[in-house]
Structures are given as structure tokens and as C-alpha cells.
Amino acid sequence: MNEFQVPADLGRIPGKIYCGEGFSNFTADQWRIFISIYATVVLWEYLEVDRKILTYFVRICHLFVNRILETKSLDEIHKKIVDVVTLIEKKYERNVITPNLHLSLHLSACSHNFGPLYAFWCFSFERMNRILGSLPNSHRQIEPELMRRLINDNRINEMIYTENNSKGMDQFGHDEMRRFWMYSRTIQESTISGKEPFPGEMLKPFSENIPLSADGILDLMIAYYNDTYENLKFWKPFETDSLNSIIIPLKINKYCRCRIGSEIFGSTFSPRHQKSSYILAKFASEDDSIDIYPGQIQFFFVQKISTNRINMENHYLAYVRWYKKIKNRFYFGINQEQMCNVELWDTEFYPKS
């Protein structure tokens, strides 16, 4: 478990998980993290018949913790809970069927009536209590002191989103701003296809006028623009047909972070400020088969291109490296049902393309 590199925003679990009778030192949030991230990998080699029970249970938890829960997912959850209870009874007999297992059969109906568990669970309440308890205070007037701190954080937030934020930034120290960003950052999985409007902004720090040749992606950019704008032709400067084509600028402004909506994505460009973001994307192969690939964002950049030879248009782009497949990708899966909660991918990337 110490070898796992878990994004900071997902929280932490105790370093010694065997402390406390029956893992009594785990909070509900820590149990969620343990089941959804660690359990399959660390327990797989110690289980035989119970692998199916664990796989079903992890699948149930994955579906239940989603912010958006579809009706068909509730049907799958209920069926899997029935299967788990049946498998437990079959292997360990009826004596181990506790009231909790019976009550779990009502979770799908509860979620159907009141919405996703995400809307009313206590994980965020527990985590906020831990954060508030770790803040320095005088131990005499804790509530007013914490409220003043939250009000100050809210002021910082308002100043960031206002047009005059540059005037107000000097009122607060850089340490306060850094602490605020640590609270607000998040890791998000998303799938974006094609060329879409960019509803966000690039975030500093950034580097100006970085040569494209430094990362060897100038040729990739030309191929990208030619694929994106099929009716136009893009070339490098000083190419033979460059007079009748659109010229690609040789330099870009490179950014380490990007905000899309309320989410902040990091990159490997500036690990000092934030962990890098990992994304999932669907790709169609030459045989028309579609598969999902994980990738790591290397950096974000902005490039100005004139697509009508008159006006310059900003292009907000991300440079992503995609991980290679391996043969035993579904090692932690149930072959008969093609169910796999944890996939194995190579640590190396596909060639730049």
C-alpha cells in the first residue's frame, strides 16, 4: 500500500491499517478510500472464492459514490448486493448473515427515494471536522475564530473571481493564497472529444515564448491543425508552399494549471504547485474498435492562429501522453462476467503522435 501514489485530494488512510480491533480506527471516508482504491490490489492474492465477493462489493461501492446515479445503476447495485449476500451465505452459512447485510438490501430503494448517497452522506462532514480540528486556535473561542478564518477564505475566493483581483492580492500573503489553492484544487476524470469551446482559463505560473521544437511537437501541431481544419493547410515557416498556407507560430505560452468550471487540472510541468492530472479518453482503433485509454497531462498551452488570415484566434490546448496497454490488463477481473474494477497499464507512454 505504501507504493500507491494516490492524488492528495482523495484523502489519506492511517499508515498502519491493522491498528485497532476490527479496523476501528477507520472513518467511513477512509473505508471508502480503502475499498475503492486499495482493497482489490492488496487482497487479491490472499483470496480465492472470495474474489467474486470482493469484486461485486467494490463494484457496488464504485457505483454508489458517483455524484450522478442512473436508475439502471441502482438496478445493478441491488442485484450485486443480493449476489454478495448469497455468496456469503453459500460459503460461510447463514450464521454470518448479520442485520447489516439485510439492511444493505434496502440501499438501492433508499437512494431511489432520496437521491445519490453523495447528496446526504457524512464523508464531507467528517473531513471538514478533521480540517477544522487541525486549524490553530486559542482553545477559548474556537467557533468565532474558525468563522473569521472561513470569512477570510471566502474573501480571497471572491477576489480571485473578480476583475480587480490584482489590486486586492497584495492585501494577503502568498502563504495564505497557497493554502487556499490547496483546499480548492481537485483531480477530475473527463472525456473531451474534438474541438470544443473552452469554458475556463489557464492559470499561472506559466512560461512565455517556449519553442515548440523544445518538446519535439511542432510536427504534431501541424498535423493536429490540418486534421482539425480540413479545408485549410498549415505549414512550418519557410516551407516551400508556405506562401499559400497558414503558418504555425514557433513559440507558445506554457501553463501548469487550467480551470474548467469549478475544477482545477494540474500537469507535470510544475509539480511543485500541484499533483499532475490523469484523464481518460476514448479512441477508435483502425479496426473501428473503441477503447478507453488513461493519459497524463504534461502541460497546457495557448497558441494564436489565424484561420481566416485576418483575425487571430486563441487555441487552448493540453499536451497529453497516453499509457501503453499490457497483456494482463484485466488481471484483477472475473473472466466469466468480464468485470474488472482495477486495470493494469504499462508505466511507459505510447510514442508521441
mmCIF file with all atom_site columns, N, CA, C and O in Angstrom, residues 39 50 89 98 145 149 173 237:
data_model
loop_
_atom_site.group_PDB
_atom_site.id
_atom_site.type_symbol
_atom_site.label_atom_id
_atom_site.label_alt_id
_atom_site.label_comp_id
_atom_site.label_asym_id
_atom_site.label_entity_id
_atom_site.label_seq_id
_atom_site.pdbx_PDB_ins_code
_atom_site.Cartn_x
_atom_site.Cartn_y
_atom_site.Cartn_z
_atom_site.occupancy
_atom_site.B_iso_or_equiv
_atom_site.pdbx_formal_charge
_atom_site.auth_seq_id
_atom_site.auth_comp_id
_atom_site.auth_asym_id
_atom_site.auth_atom_id
_atom_site.pdbx_PDB_model_num
ATOM 1  N N  . ALA A 1 39  ? -8.277  -2.093  -1.879  1.00 0.00 ? 39  ALA A N  1
ATOM 2  C CA . ALA A 1 39  ? -8.691  -3.444  -1.491  1.00 0.00 ? 39  ALA A CA 1
ATOM 3  C C  . ALA A 1 39  ? -8.409  -4.491  -2.561  1.00 0.00 ? 39  ALA A C  1
ATOM 4  O O  . ALA A 1 39  ? -7.861  -5.565  -2.265  1.00 0.00 ? 39  ALA A O  1
ATOM 5  N N  . ASP A 1 50  ? -13.446 -15.926 -2.458  1.00 0.00 ? 50  ASP A N  1
ATOM 6  C CA . ASP A 1 50  ? -13.915 -14.601 -2.045  1.00 0.00 ? 50  ASP A CA 1
ATOM 7  C C  . ASP A 1 50  ? -13.583 -13.510 -3.050  1.00 0.00 ? 50  ASP A C  1
ATOM 8  O O  . ASP A 1 50  ? -14.002 -12.362 -2.861  1.00 0.00 ? 50  ASP A O  1
ATOM 9  N N  . GLU A 1 89  ? -23.577 -16.397 2.186   1.00 0.00 ? 89  GLU A N  1
ATOM 10 C CA . GLU A 1 89  ? -24.356 -17.455 2.829   1.00 0.00 ? 89  GLU A CA 1
ATOM 11 C C  . GLU A 1 89  ? -23.939 -18.830 2.319   1.00 0.00 ? 89  GLU A C  1
ATOM 12 O O  . GLU A 1 89  ? -23.861 -19.806 3.091   1.00 0.00 ? 89  GLU A O  1
ATOM 13 N N  . THR A 1 98  ? -25.585 -11.032 8.972   1.00 0.00 ? 98  THR A N  1
ATOM 14 C CA . THR A 1 98  ? -25.879 -10.077 10.037  1.00 0.00 ? 98  THR A CA 1
ATOM 15 C C  . THR A 1 98  ? -27.011 -9.141  9.610   1.00 0.00 ? 98  THR A C  1
ATOM 16 O O  . THR A 1 98  ? -27.344 -9.055  8.413   1.00 0.00 ? 98  THR A O  1
ATOM 17 N N  . GLU A 1 145 ? -13.407 32.115  16.033  1.00 0.00 ? 145 GLU A N  1
ATOM 18 C CA . GLU A 1 145 ? -12.110 32.173  15.346  1.00 0.00 ? 145 GLU A CA 1
ATOM 19 C C  . GLU A 1 145 ? -12.157 31.405  14.031  1.00 0.00 ? 145 GLU A C  1
ATOM 20 O O  . GLU A 1 145 ? -11.627 31.866  13.009  1.00 0.00 ? 145 GLU A O  1
ATOM 21 N N  . ARG A 1 149 ? -11.853 32.852  10.099  1.00 0.00 ? 149 ARG A N  1
ATOM 22 C CA . ARG A 1 149 ? -10.932 32.271  9.113   1.00 0.00 ? 149 ARG A CA 1
ATOM 23 C C  . ARG A 1 149 ? -11.674 31.904  7.830   1.00 0.00 ? 149 ARG A C  1
ATOM 24 O O  . ARG A 1 149 ? -11.202 32.153  6.718   1.00 0.00 ? 149 ARG A O  1
ATOM 25 N N  . GLY A 1 173 ? -0.966  37.531  2.153   1.00 0.00 ? 173 GLY A N  1
ATOM 26 C CA . GLY A 1 173 ? 0.343   36.953  1.889   1.00 0.00 ? 173 GLY A CA 1
ATOM 27 C C  . GLY A 1 173 ? 0.268   35.803  0.919   1.00 0.00 ? 173 GLY A C  1
ATOM 28 O O  . GLY A 1 173 ? -0.783  35.209  0.710   1.00 0.00 ? 173 GLY A O  1
ATOM 29 N N  . PRO A 1 237 ? 7.100   27.610  -40.813 1.00 0.00 ? 237 PRO A N  1
ATOM 30 C CA . PRO A 1 237 ? 7.681   28.764  -41.508 1.00 0.00 ? 237 PRO A CA 1
ATOM 31 C C  . PRO A 1 237 ? 8.761   28.324  -42.493 1.00 0.00 ? 237 PRO A C  1
ATOM 32 O O  . PRO A 1 237 ? 9.475   27.334  -42.258 1.00 0.00 ? 237 PRO A O  1
#
